[in-house]
Coordinates of C-alpha atoms in Angstrom, one line a residue:
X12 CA 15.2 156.4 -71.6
X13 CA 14.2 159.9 -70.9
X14 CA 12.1 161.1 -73.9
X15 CA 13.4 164.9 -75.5
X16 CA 11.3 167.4 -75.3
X17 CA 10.5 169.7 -77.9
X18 CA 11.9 173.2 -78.3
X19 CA 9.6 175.9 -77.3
X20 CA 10.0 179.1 -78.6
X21 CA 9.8 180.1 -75.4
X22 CA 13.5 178.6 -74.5
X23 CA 15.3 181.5 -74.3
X24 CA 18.5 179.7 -76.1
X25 CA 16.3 178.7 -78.8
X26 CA 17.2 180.7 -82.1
X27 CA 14.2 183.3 -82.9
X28 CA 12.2 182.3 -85.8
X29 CA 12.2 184.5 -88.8
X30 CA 10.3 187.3 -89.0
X31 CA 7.6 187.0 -91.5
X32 CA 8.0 191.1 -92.2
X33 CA 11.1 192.1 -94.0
X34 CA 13.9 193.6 -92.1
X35 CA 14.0 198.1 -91.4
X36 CA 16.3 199.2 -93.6
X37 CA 19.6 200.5 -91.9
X38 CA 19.2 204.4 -91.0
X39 CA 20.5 206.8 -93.0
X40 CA 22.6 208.9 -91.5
X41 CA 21.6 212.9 -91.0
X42 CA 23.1 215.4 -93.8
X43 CA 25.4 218.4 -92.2
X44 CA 22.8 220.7 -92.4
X45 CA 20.2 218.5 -90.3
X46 CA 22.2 218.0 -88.0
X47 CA 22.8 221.8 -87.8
X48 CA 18.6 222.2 -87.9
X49 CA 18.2 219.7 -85.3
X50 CA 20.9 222.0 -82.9
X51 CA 18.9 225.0 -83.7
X52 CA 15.9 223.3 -82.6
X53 CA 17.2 222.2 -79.7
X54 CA 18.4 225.9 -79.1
X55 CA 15.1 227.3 -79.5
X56 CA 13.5 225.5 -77.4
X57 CA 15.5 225.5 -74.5
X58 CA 15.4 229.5 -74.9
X59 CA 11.7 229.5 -75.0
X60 CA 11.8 227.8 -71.8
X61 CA 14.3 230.3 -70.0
X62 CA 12.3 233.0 -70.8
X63 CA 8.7 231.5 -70.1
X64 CA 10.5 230.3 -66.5
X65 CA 12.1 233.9 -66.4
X66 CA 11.0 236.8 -64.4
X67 CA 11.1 240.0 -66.3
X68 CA 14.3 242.3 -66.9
X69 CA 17.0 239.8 -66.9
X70 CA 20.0 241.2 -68.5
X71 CA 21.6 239.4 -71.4
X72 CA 25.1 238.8 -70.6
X73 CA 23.5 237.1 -67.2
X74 CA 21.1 235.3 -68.9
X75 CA 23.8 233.8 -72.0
X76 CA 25.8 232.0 -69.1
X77 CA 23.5 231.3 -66.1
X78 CA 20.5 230.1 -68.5
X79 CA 21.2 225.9 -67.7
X80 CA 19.4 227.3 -64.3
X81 CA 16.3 228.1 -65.8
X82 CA 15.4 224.8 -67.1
X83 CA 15.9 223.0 -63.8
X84 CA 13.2 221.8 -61.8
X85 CA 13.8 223.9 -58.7
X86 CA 13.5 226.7 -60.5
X87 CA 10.2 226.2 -62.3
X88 CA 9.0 225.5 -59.0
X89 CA 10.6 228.5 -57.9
X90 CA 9.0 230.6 -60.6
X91 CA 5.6 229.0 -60.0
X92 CA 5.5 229.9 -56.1
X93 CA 6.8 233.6 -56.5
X94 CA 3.6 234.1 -59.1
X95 CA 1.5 232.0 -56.9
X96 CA 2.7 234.9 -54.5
X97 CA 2.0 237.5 -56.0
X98 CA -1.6 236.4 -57.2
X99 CA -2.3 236.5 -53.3
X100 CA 0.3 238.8 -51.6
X101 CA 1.9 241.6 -52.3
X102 CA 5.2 240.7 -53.1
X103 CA 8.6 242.9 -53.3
X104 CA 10.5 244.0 -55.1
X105 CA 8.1 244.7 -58.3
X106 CA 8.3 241.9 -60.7
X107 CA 10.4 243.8 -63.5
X108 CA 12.9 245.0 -60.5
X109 CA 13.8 241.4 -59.2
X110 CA 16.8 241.0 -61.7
X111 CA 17.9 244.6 -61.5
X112 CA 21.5 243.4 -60.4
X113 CA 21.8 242.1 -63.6
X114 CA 21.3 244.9 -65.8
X115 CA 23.4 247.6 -64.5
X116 CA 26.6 245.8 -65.7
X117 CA 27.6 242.9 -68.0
X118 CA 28.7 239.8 -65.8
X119 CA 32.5 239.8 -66.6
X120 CA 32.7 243.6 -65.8
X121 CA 31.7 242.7 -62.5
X122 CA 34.7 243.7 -60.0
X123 CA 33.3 243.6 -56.1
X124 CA 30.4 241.6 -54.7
X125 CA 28.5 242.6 -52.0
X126 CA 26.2 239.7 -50.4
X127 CA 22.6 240.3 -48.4
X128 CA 20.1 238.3 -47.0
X129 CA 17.0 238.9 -48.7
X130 CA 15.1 242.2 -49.9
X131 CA 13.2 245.0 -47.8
X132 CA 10.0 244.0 -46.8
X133 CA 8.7 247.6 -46.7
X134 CA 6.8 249.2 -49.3
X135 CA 8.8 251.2 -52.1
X136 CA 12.3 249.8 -50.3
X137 CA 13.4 246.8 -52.7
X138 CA 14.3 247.9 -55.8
X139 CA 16.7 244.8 -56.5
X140 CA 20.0 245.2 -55.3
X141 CA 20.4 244.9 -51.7
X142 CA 21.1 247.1 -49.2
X143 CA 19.6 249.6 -51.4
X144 CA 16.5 252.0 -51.6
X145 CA 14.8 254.1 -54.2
X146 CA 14.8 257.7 -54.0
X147 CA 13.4 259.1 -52.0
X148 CA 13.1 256.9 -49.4
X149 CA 15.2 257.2 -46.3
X150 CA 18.3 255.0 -46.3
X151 CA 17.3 252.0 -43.6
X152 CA 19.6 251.4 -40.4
X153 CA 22.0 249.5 -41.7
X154 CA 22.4 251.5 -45.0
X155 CA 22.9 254.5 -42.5
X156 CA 25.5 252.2 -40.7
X157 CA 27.5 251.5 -45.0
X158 CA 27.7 254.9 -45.1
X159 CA 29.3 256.1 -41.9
X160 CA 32.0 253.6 -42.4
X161 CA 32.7 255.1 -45.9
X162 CA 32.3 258.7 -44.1
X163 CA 35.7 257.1 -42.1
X164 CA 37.3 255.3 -44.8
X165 CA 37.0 256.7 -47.5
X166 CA 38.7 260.3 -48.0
X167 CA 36.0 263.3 -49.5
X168 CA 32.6 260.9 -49.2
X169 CA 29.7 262.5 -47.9
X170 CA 26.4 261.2 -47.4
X171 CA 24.2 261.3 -50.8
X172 CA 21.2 262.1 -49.0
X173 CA 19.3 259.0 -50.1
X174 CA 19.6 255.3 -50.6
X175 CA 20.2 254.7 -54.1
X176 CA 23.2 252.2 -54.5
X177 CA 22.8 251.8 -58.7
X178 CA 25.6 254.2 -59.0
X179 CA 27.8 251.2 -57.5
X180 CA 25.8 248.7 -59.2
X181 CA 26.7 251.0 -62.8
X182 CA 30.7 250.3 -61.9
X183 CA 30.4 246.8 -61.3
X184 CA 29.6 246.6 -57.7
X185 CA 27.1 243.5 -57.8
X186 CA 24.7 243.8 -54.9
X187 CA 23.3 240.6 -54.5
X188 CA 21.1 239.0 -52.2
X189 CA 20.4 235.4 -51.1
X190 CA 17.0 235.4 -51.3
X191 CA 15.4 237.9 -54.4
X192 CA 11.6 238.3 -53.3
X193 CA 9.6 238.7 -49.8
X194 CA 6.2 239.0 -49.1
X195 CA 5.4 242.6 -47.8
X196 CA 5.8 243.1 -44.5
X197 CA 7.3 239.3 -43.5
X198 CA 11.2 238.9 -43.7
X199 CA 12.3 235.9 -44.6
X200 CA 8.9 235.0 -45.9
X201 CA 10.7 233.5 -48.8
X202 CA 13.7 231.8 -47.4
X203 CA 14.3 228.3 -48.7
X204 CA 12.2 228.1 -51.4
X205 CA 14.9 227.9 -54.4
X206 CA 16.2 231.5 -54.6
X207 CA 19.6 230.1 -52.3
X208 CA 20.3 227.6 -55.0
X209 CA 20.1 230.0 -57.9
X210 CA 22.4 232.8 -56.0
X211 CA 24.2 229.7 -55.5
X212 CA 25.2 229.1 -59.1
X213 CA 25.3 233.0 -60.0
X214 CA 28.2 233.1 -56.6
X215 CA 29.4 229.6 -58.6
X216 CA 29.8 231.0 -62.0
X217 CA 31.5 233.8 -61.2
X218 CA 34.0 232.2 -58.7
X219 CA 34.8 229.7 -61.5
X220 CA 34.7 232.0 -64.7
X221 CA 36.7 235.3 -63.2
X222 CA 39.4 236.3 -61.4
X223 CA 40.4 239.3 -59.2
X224 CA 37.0 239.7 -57.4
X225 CA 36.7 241.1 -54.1
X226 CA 33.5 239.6 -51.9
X227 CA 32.2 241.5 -49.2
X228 CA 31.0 239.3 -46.9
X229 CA 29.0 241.1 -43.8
X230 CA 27.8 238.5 -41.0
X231 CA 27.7 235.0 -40.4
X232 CA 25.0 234.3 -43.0
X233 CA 27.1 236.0 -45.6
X234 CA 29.8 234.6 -44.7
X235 CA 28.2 231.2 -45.0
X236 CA 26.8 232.1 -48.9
X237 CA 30.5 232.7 -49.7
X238 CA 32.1 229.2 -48.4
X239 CA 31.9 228.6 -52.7
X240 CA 34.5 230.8 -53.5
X241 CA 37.7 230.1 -55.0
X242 CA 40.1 232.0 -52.7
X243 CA 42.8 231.6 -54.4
X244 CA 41.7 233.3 -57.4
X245 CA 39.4 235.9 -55.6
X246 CA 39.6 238.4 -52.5
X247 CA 37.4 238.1 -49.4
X248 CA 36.5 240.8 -46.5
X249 CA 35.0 239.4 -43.9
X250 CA 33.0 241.6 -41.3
X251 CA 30.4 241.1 -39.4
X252 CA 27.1 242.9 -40.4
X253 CA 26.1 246.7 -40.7
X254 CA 23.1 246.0 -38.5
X255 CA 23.0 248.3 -35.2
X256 CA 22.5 245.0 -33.7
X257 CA 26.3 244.1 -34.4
X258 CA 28.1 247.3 -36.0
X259 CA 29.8 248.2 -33.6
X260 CA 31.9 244.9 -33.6
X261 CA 33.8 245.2 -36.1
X262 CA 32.0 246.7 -39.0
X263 CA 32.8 250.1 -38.2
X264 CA 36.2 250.6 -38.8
X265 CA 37.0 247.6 -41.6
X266 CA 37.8 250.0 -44.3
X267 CA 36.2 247.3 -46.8
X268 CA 36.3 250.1 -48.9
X269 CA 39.0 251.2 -49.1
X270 CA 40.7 247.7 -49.0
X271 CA 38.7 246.8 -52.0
X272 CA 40.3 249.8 -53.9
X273 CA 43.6 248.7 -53.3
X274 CA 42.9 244.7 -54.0
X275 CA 41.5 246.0 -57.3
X276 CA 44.7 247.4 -58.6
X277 CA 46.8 244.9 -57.8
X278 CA 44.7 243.0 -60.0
X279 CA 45.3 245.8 -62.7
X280 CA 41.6 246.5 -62.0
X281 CA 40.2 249.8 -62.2
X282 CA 38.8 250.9 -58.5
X283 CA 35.2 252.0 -57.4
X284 CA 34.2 255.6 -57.2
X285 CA 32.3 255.3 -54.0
X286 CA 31.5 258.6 -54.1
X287 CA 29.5 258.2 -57.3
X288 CA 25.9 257.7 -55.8

């Protein structure tokens, strides 16, 4: 006769013994108003980390709806290489001038979007929106190349006699590149290190959130950053880009400009002055 062996407490279908301490109370559940603390909290903190993992002169309206980026871990990275950068490099645009796209205009008054690569790598160039160069800098090649298309397109423009694009930023032209930062004197130098994925989700947001846009989209690599948008909803000129390396196959002579003007009022949108520079 086989003999029975003991329970252990070890058996795991052995019943637990009881616990010598008395049992936690059941918890309370929180009032209304901690609840209401506990969001605020919450809140605060995740704003303190925006603005510790944002670069200077990010305008509000951008910031309210494109803040879940700044909490991600690509873009602390991000943030941590561009100031690594700049301890050792010199970086462009100026610190304070990388966001300047966002505060020329609140983001639902935004009506076209013009797509570049990534910033000037000359000194006093890059002042934040792309394509564009402070006063009184010469316009670069391609700039040169913008205008004589609007010289053709667009009846009584005249060149402005610099480079200073904020006037179409002010109307709610968003000039936007890819890449926001480049160490002087290396293009590219800053290509795939997170900026993509952030333009990314500003591209995203707006797709999703607005209707009526027209994208400007000049060469393959713009025409690439665009494959997000809702076409359907939005409008998209495709061209290839202003560069003297390609302009003369089929940039000149688009009439972006004028198309944009026209796509705007169907969509009961008020055009662009492109005139105002």
């Amino acid at each position: 006769m086989q003999r029975k062996r003991k329970a252990s407490a070890l058996d795991s279908d052995s019943p637990s013994p009881p616990s010598s301490a008395a049992a936690s109370p059941a918890q309370t559940p929180l009032s209304p108003g901690q609840q209401q603390r506990i969001a605020r909290n919450k809140r605060a903190a995740l704003e303190k980390l925006a603005s510790a993992h944002t670069l200077p002169g990010f305008g509000e309206s951008w910031r309210e709806e494109l803040s879940p980026e700044f909490g991600k871990a690509y873009f602390k990275q991000l943030m941590d290489f561009v100031s690594g950068e700049r301890k050792r490099h010199t970086v462009f645009p100026p610190a304070e001038q990388v966001f300047a796209w966002t505060q020329t205009c609140d983001i639902r008054d935004v009506k076209v979007v013009i797509l570049g690569q990534d910033p000037y790598h000359g000194p006093n160039q890059a002042h934040g929106l792309c394509f564009s160069v402070k006063q009184p800098v010469p316009p670069p090649p391609s700039l040169a190349n913008i205008y004589k298309e609007l010289i053709a397109d667009i009846d009584g423009f005249q060149h402005p006699g610099h480079g200073d694009l904020t006037g179409w930023a002010k109307q709610g032209v968003l000039l936007l590149n890819a890449v926001l930062t480049v160490k002087a004197h290396q293009a590219n130098s800053h290509k795939d290190k997170g900026w993509e994925t952030f333009t990314d989700a500003v591209v995203k947001w707006l797709s999703n959130n607005t209707e009526g846009l027209v994208f400007m989209l000049w060469g393959s690599y713009a025409h690439k950053k665009g494959a997000a948008i809702n076409r359907t909803r939005h409008h998209v000129l495709q061209a290839v880009h202003p560069s003297p390396l390609s302009v003369h196959r089929g940039f000149f002579g688009c009439k972006h400009f004028s198309k944009a003007n026209e796509l705007l009022t169907k969509s009961g949108k008020s055009p662009i002055d492109w005139k105002a520079l």
